[in-house]
Amino acid sequence: MKETCSFLIIFLLPVIYAEAQIHSESSAITPAGYQAQVISEIWWWMLGISSFISALVLLLLIVGLKLRREGTPRPPGGDLWFIVSLGLVLPFVILTGLLLYMLIATNKLIPPNADLTINVTGHMWWWDVEYPAEKIRSANELYIPTGKDIRVELRSRDVIHSFWVPSLSGKTDAIPGLVNTHWLRAERPGTFWGACAEYCGLQHARMMFYVVALSPENYERWVNERKRSKVPTAAQSAGLNAFMDEGCSECHAIKGTNAQGDVGPDLTHIGSRLSLGSGTAVNNYGNLAAWIANPQAIKPGNKMPRAYLPPEQLHSLTSFLMALK
Amino acid sequence: MNSEEQKPESNADGKGERRAAFEKVWKAPTGFEDWFKTVNNQPFGNRFMMTSFVFFLLAGVQALCMRAQLAVPDNDLLGPEIYNQLFTMHGATMMYLVILPFLEGLAIYLLPLILGTREMAFPRMSAFSYWVFFFGGVIFYTGYLFNAVPDTGWFVYPPVSLNEYSGLGLDFLLVGLGFIEIAGVGTGIEIATTILKFRAPGMSLGRMPLFAWAWLITAIMIIFAFATLFGATVMIEMDRALGTCFFRPQCGGTPLLWQHLFWFFGHPDVYIMFIPATGIVSMIIPAFARRPIAGYTLIAVAIMATGFLSFGLWVHHMFTTGIPLLSFGFFAAASLMIALASGTQVFAWLATLWRSSPDYKTPLLYVLGFLFLFVLGGVTGVMVAIVPFDWQVHDTYFVVAHFHYVLIGGVVFPILAGLHYWLPLIIGKMPSERLGKWSFWLIFIGFNLTFFPMHYMGLKGMARRVYTYPESLGLGWLNLISSASAFILGAGFLVVAYNVVYSRKRGVTAPRNPWNAGSLEWSVTAEMPNYVFLAPPVIRGREPLWDQSDEPHDPYLESIAKALKNEPAEWRAALVTDAVTGEPQAIQRVSGPSYFPIIAALGLLVTSVATLFQGYLVALVGTIFTIIVAGLWLWPRESELELMRRSKLPSKTGLPVEPTGSAAAPWWAMVGSLAVIGTIFGVLLYSYFYLRVYSPEWPQGSIKPPNFSGGAHYLLLLTSLGSILWARRAYNKADAASAAIALTVTALLAALFIAALSAQLADAEFAPSRNAYASIFHVTSWHMAALASGGALFLITAATRIAKHKNYLKGYTTLHLQITELCWYFTCVTALLVYLTLYVSPYAF
């Protein structure tokens, strides 16, 4: 029975994992963050002005073509006045206004100091997330308190990536050899979808992440939860053994154990993660087992090799990891 | 010119013989030879257009495959590997192999007709550029044979494009790109020279059609932009093949340097495609409005402003890279200023069309479609120049929508308008109106349905260059509509192709000037001879084919035109006029059929394919072979010079047949080539100081750079200024022997310099692959040595020619000396800058 179950898990779940979804927001024009709010205001203004100009041009074109004139061609009188006033003066006035508005708005986007700093490092194709003050390490998701200015320090381990959460803010590149700063400030709680926005190789499309904004109290609770030590129980030690024996620890770290690899995502709290494979699949027992058994089937080309585990061992490993909340 | 003039006359005073000789000298080779030997502007214009159309079909198929993959969320139809190859090849093909080559082909075909001259300035350069472009395109696609298709995007950003992350496919892309850049600058120099110097008598700059204005600015932009890209391409290929460190963060380089260099090319490149498109529009609108273009001067100024400003806003592609906010204001303002130039043009076209009661034929429909779509692409362009908004939409489908509105709406629509408009001049038949209208509506509707939803997708979280997107974005339906509509768009393009084929076979024969246009190209038909104009047309106004009864006659220009009627009959020549006034200056020889262009292109192909597979010895042989072929190509034949010297034309017209200085086309070729080489030095010096500012210590790795005296060999070049001045003085005193000796001394100093520089580089404690400082030091020095070698070749050949023709110190001999001087002074000035940068600047500040 158990074997049949494992069989189903390994071979069928990759097919149906896409059915489950993480409810998240990803729209730049229905913002939840301060920066995105300022930018979306710019957008609505620009949309209005642009519609006006486009309509004006279209109207002039249609009227000019509808007004017919028989016989000789129209003499050039009035042309210069028309071109200079509509083609130069009008855009000059509009664009100068827009430029000033932009300069003022841009200044508003950079807060004077940070309430919280998070280090984010781009890897092919996932995000390492570190809270240096709180000594928390995670991957592919950021938990932040609402109403606070968050400084995200962006680095890259390999190629250029770009950190983008449309509902909260614009994007900033993570460039190898440089440290870039990106600012976030969520105005209300929610789960916000993010993605890599700079082409970074094969699985650029599957380099997504989530920003979870919690109320300050809930955020405090979350931090305390993360700080609590997670020594595996006896029931889980079989899973930990499998983790160490199968070489998982070469690449992955679990705090409080001997697993200290830093090539792949930190798995200290893997059981509480929203997604697997950097937003590729929802995190649950079935998907995690399927991922361990054959990550290449779910996210082809990712750096994790396939594990050839007997079903019982796969089960204990998966249960152990899912228990790491 | 009327049709009666096309037939050989036969009368007693030998005019008929002259005419027959003239026809013979301009006759194109036939059969097999025609394929590889011919050099005329018309076949090469056609070849550029047809080849780029084939590439366009490939890019279109790639686009449809991409849309199929994106039709539904989480699709695995093609998978990431193939999708990434597709978007790379689609972008690279469209940017490098389709739009610009097609526009260049149209320009090469039409410019002599529009300007009223017999040929392009350097006919063999047209041929060479075509072959090099063709080989470049083939190399692009060779990857498919080796299953090594480039997959880094057309922008080849390092580190993804460094050898750690991408394989042979990218080398194919980069080497193919090198070819296309060479073809690009070659065509740029040729087109600029043709427009500046090969105009009909009386065609002052103020009477020049806007098509030529657009191409003049574009050609100059091509020279600087493509030379920049060439420098950058060679640098990144060195990082890949030789292990230099320009863009490699592990050894002191920075990937951001590539972005600066690439967009310094890439942004102007957009305008390099757009400005010729506006040139097309400015020709078609007056023809249909039946009145001269409104705001001619404003449009010309707008084109110049666009060209100039486009080099000042590359950073607006880099707003998300975290560079200082302060600089953004400047680049955003520059981006907005370009909008003023575009606004001026749009309202000038509207003013021209105002109450003009035009005939709604296919070309005009495409122009009207262009006006509407370009305004939409323009306003989103202003939006992305607004920095905070760009942070949100950069690298999303909003930008995909924006630049397809600009490049399809703003460039391809005018190209299609131009194609239908000039087809009567190319195939001699009228395009079918019914098919034309079908194609227009299919393309217009298909295009908008495909790309308009993408604005929204970008704002809703869809990033660019993703092979798939999660269902949670909620964009499944829109993507499906977009994908389905892409096939409507594709069908529209097929109808265009069918229209060309159908009209060519079944179409109505085109009458002369079917649209009743005012510009000179419509004075001929598709049956025009190779030389187009038997006698240069005299230009008296902006619209030579419309009523010019108000414009005064110029008896001098008319006498020159008369004297040049089927003359010279012994060699191919065209009239050279003053760059500003259009006054006749000289009768310039233009080259005839030759195998040299294709052989030189083949030599280049051998060199680069050998480099690709690390066969450096073969590459060296290929390089030397190419240089020898180029030398033979450029060397004037004595027999032909004899013919020219016996001609009576100079006494009849007062114009030289062996022009010197700026009246000679070769002088302009040298100026253009030096602009290219200078730009590449600019790339290297920019990189030097960029890396210095970027690095915490300079020179990196505690290297002790050579100091003032370490660069003492540069003094040799300073000394050589004395010897070349001496050569000029001796030449002016008609002392050929001293001039030849002085030039030889200069060449010897150059050789000594090269030897000393090579010795220093060989002895240097730091190899080019040690760090970015070492890389830039070595590569700049290599380029300096290469320039000095080229200069030395000119010095030696000039010395030889002066020694050999000591009794003929004028004409070509003088020109050879002038060109050599130009080259050598340039070399010395460059050497001073390189010396100051490499040897003085690390100690000075």
PDB file of N, CA, C and O in Angstrom, chain B residues 313-362:
ATOM      1  N   LEU B 313      21.490  59.079 -24.671  1.00  0.00           N
ATOM      2  CA  LEU B 313      20.500  58.561 -23.729  1.00  0.00           C
ATOM      3  C   LEU B 313      20.541  57.065 -23.589  1.00  0.00           C
ATOM      4  O   LEU B 313      19.547  56.433 -23.273  1.00  0.00           O
ATOM      5  N   TRP B 314      21.754  56.498 -23.793  1.00  0.00           N
ATOM      6  CA  TRP B 314      21.840  55.046 -23.671  1.00  0.00           C
ATOM      7  C   TRP B 314      21.489  54.575 -22.273  1.00  0.00           C
ATOM      8  O   TRP B 314      20.988  53.479 -22.099  1.00  0.00           O
ATOM      9  N   VAL B 315      21.724  55.445 -21.259  1.00  0.00           N
ATOM     10  CA  VAL B 315      21.515  54.986 -19.885  1.00  0.00           C
ATOM     11  C   VAL B 315      20.037  54.711 -19.592  1.00  0.00           C
ATOM     12  O   VAL B 315      19.718  54.026 -18.636  1.00  0.00           O
ATOM     13  N   HIS B 316      19.137  55.208 -20.466  1.00  0.00           N
ATOM     14  CA  HIS B 316      17.743  54.917 -20.114  1.00  0.00           C
ATOM     15  C   HIS B 316      17.370  53.444 -20.318  1.00  0.00           C
ATOM     16  O   HIS B 316      16.276  53.036 -19.988  1.00  0.00           O
ATOM     17  N   HIS B 317      18.330  52.645 -20.809  1.00  0.00           N
ATOM     18  CA  HIS B 317      18.137  51.193 -20.790  1.00  0.00           C
ATOM     19  C   HIS B 317      18.680  50.585 -19.504  1.00  0.00           C
ATOM     20  O   HIS B 317      18.667  49.378 -19.333  1.00  0.00           O
ATOM     21  N   MET B 318      19.240  51.442 -18.634  1.00  0.00           N
ATOM     22  CA  MET B 318      19.954  50.916 -17.471  1.00  0.00           C
ATOM     23  C   MET B 318      19.437  51.529 -16.177  1.00  0.00           C
ATOM     24  O   MET B 318      20.144  51.550 -15.188  1.00  0.00           O
ATOM     25  N   PHE B 319      18.192  52.021 -16.194  1.00  0.00           N
ATOM     26  CA  PHE B 319      17.668  52.666 -15.002  1.00  0.00           C
ATOM     27  C   PHE B 319      17.579  51.719 -13.807  1.00  0.00           C
ATOM     28  O   PHE B 319      17.530  52.148 -12.670  1.00  0.00           O
ATOM     29  N   THR B 320      17.515  50.419 -14.052  1.00  0.00           N
ATOM     30  CA  THR B 320      17.356  49.490 -12.922  1.00  0.00           C
ATOM     31  C   THR B 320      18.683  48.939 -12.430  1.00  0.00           C
ATOM     32  O   THR B 320      18.697  48.059 -11.590  1.00  0.00           O
ATOM     33  N   THR B 321      19.802  49.416 -12.966  1.00  0.00           N
ATOM     34  CA  THR B 321      21.081  48.813 -12.582  1.00  0.00           C
ATOM     35  C   THR B 321      21.657  49.424 -11.323  1.00  0.00           C
ATOM     36  O   THR B 321      22.740  49.061 -10.901  1.00  0.00           O
ATOM     37  N   GLY B 322      20.961  50.393 -10.733  1.00  0.00           N
ATOM     38  CA  GLY B 322      21.426  50.953  -9.473  1.00  0.00           C
ATOM     39  C   GLY B 322      22.498  52.014  -9.631  1.00  0.00           C
ATOM     40  O   GLY B 322      23.208  52.312  -8.677  1.00  0.00           O
ATOM     41  N   ILE B 323      22.666  52.595 -10.831  1.00  0.00           N
ATOM     42  CA  ILE B 323      23.646  53.671 -10.958  1.00  0.00           C
ATOM     43  C   ILE B 323      23.053  54.959 -10.395  1.00  0.00           C
ATOM     44  O   ILE B 323      21.834  55.072 -10.237  1.00  0.00           O
ATOM     45  N   PRO B 324      23.916  55.957 -10.071  1.00  0.00           N
ATOM     46  CA  PRO B 324      23.448  57.095  -9.274  1.00  0.00           C
ATOM     47  C   PRO B 324      22.223  57.807  -9.837  1.00  0.00           C
ATOM     48  O   PRO B 324      22.122  58.044 -11.040  1.00  0.00           O
ATOM     49  N   LEU B 325      21.319  58.140  -8.930  1.00  0.00           N
ATOM     50  CA  LEU B 325      20.057  58.782  -9.294  1.00  0.00           C
ATOM     51  C   LEU B 325      20.267  60.086 -10.039  1.00  0.00           C
ATOM     52  O   LEU B 325      19.519  60.436 -10.938  1.00  0.00           O
ATOM     53  N   LEU B 326      21.338  60.811  -9.660  1.00  0.00           N
ATOM     54  CA  LEU B 326      21.570  62.130 -10.212  1.00  0.00           C
ATOM     55  C   LEU B 326      21.635  62.082 -11.731  1.00  0.00           C
ATOM     56  O   LEU B 326      21.076  62.919 -12.427  1.00  0.00           O
ATOM     57  N   SER B 327      22.330  61.062 -12.259  1.00  0.00           N
ATOM     58  CA  SER B 327      22.514  60.985 -13.709  1.00  0.00           C
ATOM     59  C   SER B 327      21.195  60.687 -14.419  1.00  0.00           C
ATOM     60  O   SER B 327      21.031  61.001 -15.588  1.00  0.00           O
ATOM     61  N   PHE B 328      20.244  60.080 -13.697  1.00  0.00           N
ATOM     62  CA  PHE B 328      18.988  59.709 -14.342  1.00  0.00           C
ATOM     63  C   PHE B 328      18.231  60.922 -14.869  1.00  0.00           C
ATOM     64  O   PHE B 328      17.639  60.880 -15.939  1.00  0.00           O
ATOM     65  N   GLY B 329      18.245  62.022 -14.083  1.00  0.00           N
ATOM     66  CA  GLY B 329      17.513  63.216 -14.503  1.00  0.00           C
ATOM     67  C   GLY B 329      17.986  63.676 -15.870  1.00  0.00           C
ATOM     68  O   GLY B 329      17.180  63.978 -16.750  1.00  0.00           O
ATOM     69  N   PHE B 330      19.312  63.660 -16.043  1.00  0.00           N
ATOM     70  CA  PHE B 330      19.879  64.082 -17.321  1.00  0.00           C
ATOM     71  C   PHE B 330      19.398  63.192 -18.458  1.00  0.00           C
ATOM     72  O   PHE B 330      18.942  63.660 -19.498  1.00  0.00           O
ATOM     73  N   PHE B 331      19.477  61.871 -18.235  1.00  0.00           N
ATOM     74  CA  PHE B 331      19.131  60.962 -19.328  1.00  0.00           C
ATOM     75  C   PHE B 331      17.629  60.954 -19.597  1.00  0.00           C
ATOM     76  O   PHE B 331      17.203  60.806 -20.739  1.00  0.00           O
ATOM     77  N   ALA B 332      16.843  61.142 -18.539  1.00  0.00           N
ATOM     78  CA  ALA B 332      15.395  61.229 -18.755  1.00  0.00           C
ATOM     79  C   ALA B 332      15.077  62.482 -19.566  1.00  0.00           C
ATOM     80  O   ALA B 332      14.280  62.447 -20.512  1.00  0.00           O
ATOM     81  N   ALA B 333      15.742  63.611 -19.236  1.00  0.00           N
ATOM     82  CA  ALA B 333      15.480  64.849 -19.960  1.00  0.00           C
ATOM     83  C   ALA B 333      15.875  64.704 -21.422  1.00  0.00           C
ATOM     84  O   ALA B 333      15.150  65.131 -22.331  1.00  0.00           O
ATOM     85  N   ALA B 334      17.036  64.072 -21.674  1.00  0.00           N
ATOM     86  CA  ALA B 334      17.471  63.879 -23.063  1.00  0.00           C
ATOM     87  C   ALA B 334      16.466  63.011 -23.811  1.00  0.00           C
ATOM     88  O   ALA B 334      16.159  63.263 -24.984  1.00  0.00           O
ATOM     89  N   SER B 335      15.931  61.974 -23.116  1.00  0.00           N
ATOM     90  CA  SER B 335      14.952  61.099 -23.768  1.00  0.00           C
ATOM     91  C   SER B 335      13.709  61.885 -24.146  1.00  0.00           C
ATOM     92  O   SER B 335      13.114  61.677 -25.204  1.00  0.00           O
ATOM     93  N   LEU B 336      13.309  62.820 -23.256  1.00  0.00           N
ATOM     94  CA  LEU B 336      12.098  63.585 -23.540  1.00  0.00           C
ATOM     95  C   LEU B 336      12.333  64.563 -24.698  1.00  0.00           C
ATOM     96  O   LEU B 336      11.427  64.842 -25.476  1.00  0.00           O
ATOM     97  N   MET B 337      13.593  65.088 -24.801  1.00  0.00           N
ATOM     98  CA  MET B 337      13.863  66.031 -25.883  1.00  0.00           C
ATOM     99  C   MET B 337      13.685  65.381 -27.252  1.00  0.00           C
ATOM    100  O   MET B 337      13.271  66.010 -28.215  1.00  0.00           O
ATOM    101  N   ILE B 338      14.009  64.093 -27.315  1.00  0.00           N
ATOM    102  CA  ILE B 338      13.819  63.384 -28.575  1.00  0.00           C
ATOM    103  C   ILE B 338      12.346  63.358 -28.952  1.00  0.00           C
ATOM    104  O   ILE B 338      11.986  63.400 -30.130  1.00  0.00           O
ATOM    105  N   ALA B 339      11.487  63.317 -27.930  1.00  0.00           N
ATOM    106  CA  ALA B 339      10.053  63.314 -28.208  1.00  0.00           C
ATOM    107  C   ALA B 339       9.643  64.610 -28.913  1.00  0.00           C
ATOM    108  O   ALA B 339       8.722  64.602 -29.748  1.00  0.00           O
ATOM    109  N   LEU B 340      10.326  65.717 -28.597  1.00  0.00           N
ATOM    110  CA  LEU B 340      10.002  66.977 -29.283  1.00  0.00           C
ATOM    111  C   LEU B 340      10.314  66.858 -30.773  1.00  0.00           C
ATOM    112  O   LEU B 340       9.547  67.306 -31.630  1.00  0.00           O
ATOM    113  N   ALA B 341      11.470  66.241 -31.080  1.00  0.00           N
ATOM    114  CA  ALA B 341      11.849  66.081 -32.481  1.00  0.00           C
ATOM    115  C   ALA B 341      10.820  65.210 -33.207  1.00  0.00           C
ATOM    116  O   ALA B 341      10.419  65.512 -34.337  1.00  0.00           O
ATOM    117  N   SER B 342      10.379  64.128 -32.553  1.00  0.00           N
ATOM    118  CA  SER B 342       9.391  63.262 -33.194  1.00  0.00           C
ATOM    119  C   SER B 342       8.062  63.987 -33.340  1.00  0.00           C
ATOM    120  O   SER B 342       7.386  63.857 -34.366  1.00  0.00           O
ATOM    121  N   GLY B 343       7.690  64.762 -32.313  1.00  0.00           N
ATOM    122  CA  GLY B 343       6.439  65.523 -32.365  1.00  0.00           C
ATOM    123  C   GLY B 343       6.442  66.475 -33.555  1.00  0.00           C
ATOM    124  O   GLY B 343       5.454  66.564 -34.295  1.00  0.00           O
ATOM    125  N   THR B 344       7.554  67.154 -33.748  1.00  0.00           N
ATOM    126  CA  THR B 344       7.667  68.076 -34.875  1.00  0.00           C
ATOM    127  C   THR B 344       7.391  67.369 -36.193  1.00  0.00           C
ATOM    128  O   THR B 344       6.634  67.853 -37.041  1.00  0.00           O
ATOM    129  N   GLN B 345       7.998  66.193 -36.346  1.00  0.00           N
ATOM    130  CA  GLN B 345       7.810  65.469 -37.604  1.00  0.00           C
ATOM    131  C   GLN B 345       6.356  65.052 -37.788  1.00  0.00           C
ATOM    132  O   GLN B 345       5.789  65.197 -38.872  1.00  0.00           O
ATOM    133  N   VAL B 346       5.756  64.512 -36.698  1.00  0.00           N
ATOM    134  CA  VAL B 346       4.370  64.033 -36.813  1.00  0.00           C
ATOM    135  C   VAL B 346       3.449  65.176 -37.245  1.00  0.00           C
ATOM    136  O   VAL B 346       2.638  65.027 -38.167  1.00  0.00           O
ATOM    137  N   PHE B 347       3.616  66.337 -36.615  1.00  0.00           N
ATOM    138  CA  PHE B 347       2.698  67.436 -36.967  1.00  0.00           C
ATOM    139  C   PHE B 347       3.029  68.029 -38.330  1.00  0.00           C
ATOM    140  O   PHE B 347       2.154  68.585 -38.989  1.00  0.00           O
ATOM    141  N   ALA B 348       4.285  67.899 -38.779  1.00  0.00           N
ATOM    142  CA  ALA B 348       4.601  68.328 -40.144  1.00  0.00           C
ATOM    143  C   ALA B 348       3.883  67.445 -41.155  1.00  0.00           C
ATOM    144  O   ALA B 348       3.355  67.921 -42.162  1.00  0.00           O
ATOM    145  N   TRP B 349       3.829  66.143 -40.864  1.00  0.00           N
ATOM    146  CA  TRP B 349       3.107  65.243 -41.780  1.00  0.00           C
ATOM    147  C   TRP B 349       1.615  65.535 -41.748  1.00  0.00           C
ATOM    148  O   TRP B 349       0.951  65.528 -42.785  1.00  0.00           O
ATOM    149  N   LEU B 350       1.092  65.769 -40.530  1.00  0.00           N
ATOM    150  CA  LEU B 350      -0.338  66.097 -40.434  1.00  0.00           C
ATOM    151  C   LEU B 350      -0.633  67.366 -41.221  1.00  0.00           C
ATOM    152  O   LEU B 350      -1.635  67.447 -41.947  1.00  0.00           O
ATOM    153  N   ALA B 351       0.251  68.375 -41.099  1.00  0.00           N
ATOM    154  CA  ALA B 351       0.032  69.633 -41.810  1.00  0.00           C
ATOM    155  C   ALA B 351       0.045  69.411 -43.315  1.00  0.00           C
ATOM    156  O   ALA B 351      -0.763  69.983 -44.052  1.00  0.00           O
ATOM    157  N   THR B 352       0.940  68.546 -43.782  1.00  0.00           N
ATOM    158  CA  THR B 352       1.006  68.290 -45.219  1.00  0.00           C
ATOM    159  C   THR B 352      -0.280  67.628 -45.708  1.00  0.00           C
ATOM    160  O   THR B 352      -0.776  67.927 -46.793  1.00  0.00           O
ATOM    161  N   LEU B 353      -0.812  66.712 -44.889  1.00  0.00           N
ATOM    162  CA  LEU B 353      -2.013  65.979 -45.310  1.00  0.00           C
ATOM    163  C   LEU B 353      -3.286  66.818 -45.168  1.00  0.00           C
ATOM    164  O   LEU B 353      -4.312  66.480 -45.739  1.00  0.00           O
ATOM    165  N   TRP B 354      -3.215  67.887 -44.374  1.00  0.00           N
ATOM    166  CA  TRP B 354      -4.407  68.670 -44.037  1.00  0.00           C
ATOM    167  C   TRP B 354      -5.115  69.163 -45.307  1.00  0.00           C
ATOM    168  O   TRP B 354      -4.525  69.859 -46.116  1.00  0.00           O
ATOM    169  N   ARG B 355      -6.360  68.790 -45.474  1.00  0.00           N
ATOM    170  CA  ARG B 355      -7.192  69.184 -46.617  1.00  0.00           C
ATOM    171  C   ARG B 355      -6.527  68.884 -47.955  1.00  0.00           C
ATOM    172  O   ARG B 355      -6.572  69.697 -48.876  1.00  0.00           O
ATOM    173  N   SER B 356      -5.886  67.725 -48.056  1.00  0.00           N
ATOM    174  CA  SER B 356      -5.171  67.449 -49.308  1.00  0.00           C
ATOM    175  C   SER B 356      -5.944  66.503 -50.216  1.00  0.00           C
ATOM    176  O   SER B 356      -5.522  66.256 -51.340  1.00  0.00           O
ATOM    177  N   SER B 357      -7.087  65.981 -49.747  1.00  0.00           N
ATOM    178  CA  SER B 357      -7.900  65.042 -50.531  1.00  0.00           C
ATOM    179  C   SER B 357      -7.064  63.966 -51.223  1.00  0.00           C
ATOM    180  O   SER B 357      -7.048  63.853 -52.438  1.00  0.00           O
ATOM    181  N   PRO B 358      -6.314  63.172 -50.440  1.00  0.00           N
ATOM    182  CA  PRO B 358      -5.440  62.189 -51.091  1.00  0.00           C
ATOM    183  C   PRO B 358      -6.222  60.996 -51.636  1.00  0.00           C
ATOM    184  O   PRO B 358      -7.381  60.772 -51.277  1.00  0.00           O
ATOM    185  N   ASP B 359      -5.548  60.246 -52.480  1.00  0.00           N
ATOM    186  CA  ASP B 359      -6.071  59.016 -53.044  1.00  0.00           C
ATOM    187  C   ASP B 359      -5.655  57.881 -52.090  1.00  0.00           C
ATOM    188  O   ASP B 359      -4.469  57.711 -51.845  1.00  0.00           O
ATOM    189  N   TYR B 360      -6.615  57.118 -51.555  1.00  0.00           N
ATOM    190  CA  TYR B 360      -6.242  56.131 -50.539  1.00  0.00           C
ATOM    191  C   TYR B 360      -5.697  54.840 -51.151  1.00  0.00           C
ATOM    192  O   TYR B 360      -6.339  53.813 -51.120  1.00  0.00           O
ATOM    193  N   LYS B 361      -4.505  54.919 -51.705  1.00  0.00           N
ATOM    194  CA  LYS B 361      -3.848  53.724 -52.237  1.00  0.00           C
ATOM    195  C   LYS B 361      -3.034  53.058 -51.125  1.00  0.00           C
ATOM    196  O   LYS B 361      -2.780  53.651 -50.078  1.00  0.00           O
ATOM    197  N   THR B 362      -2.607  51.818 -51.403  1.00  0.00           N
ATOM    198  CA  THR B 362      -1.931  51.034 -50.361  1.00  0.00           C
ATOM    199  C   THR B 362      -0.791  51.792 -49.663  1.00  0.00           C
ATOM    200  O   THR B 362      -0.717  51.778 -48.427  1.00  0.00           O
TER     201      THR B 362
END
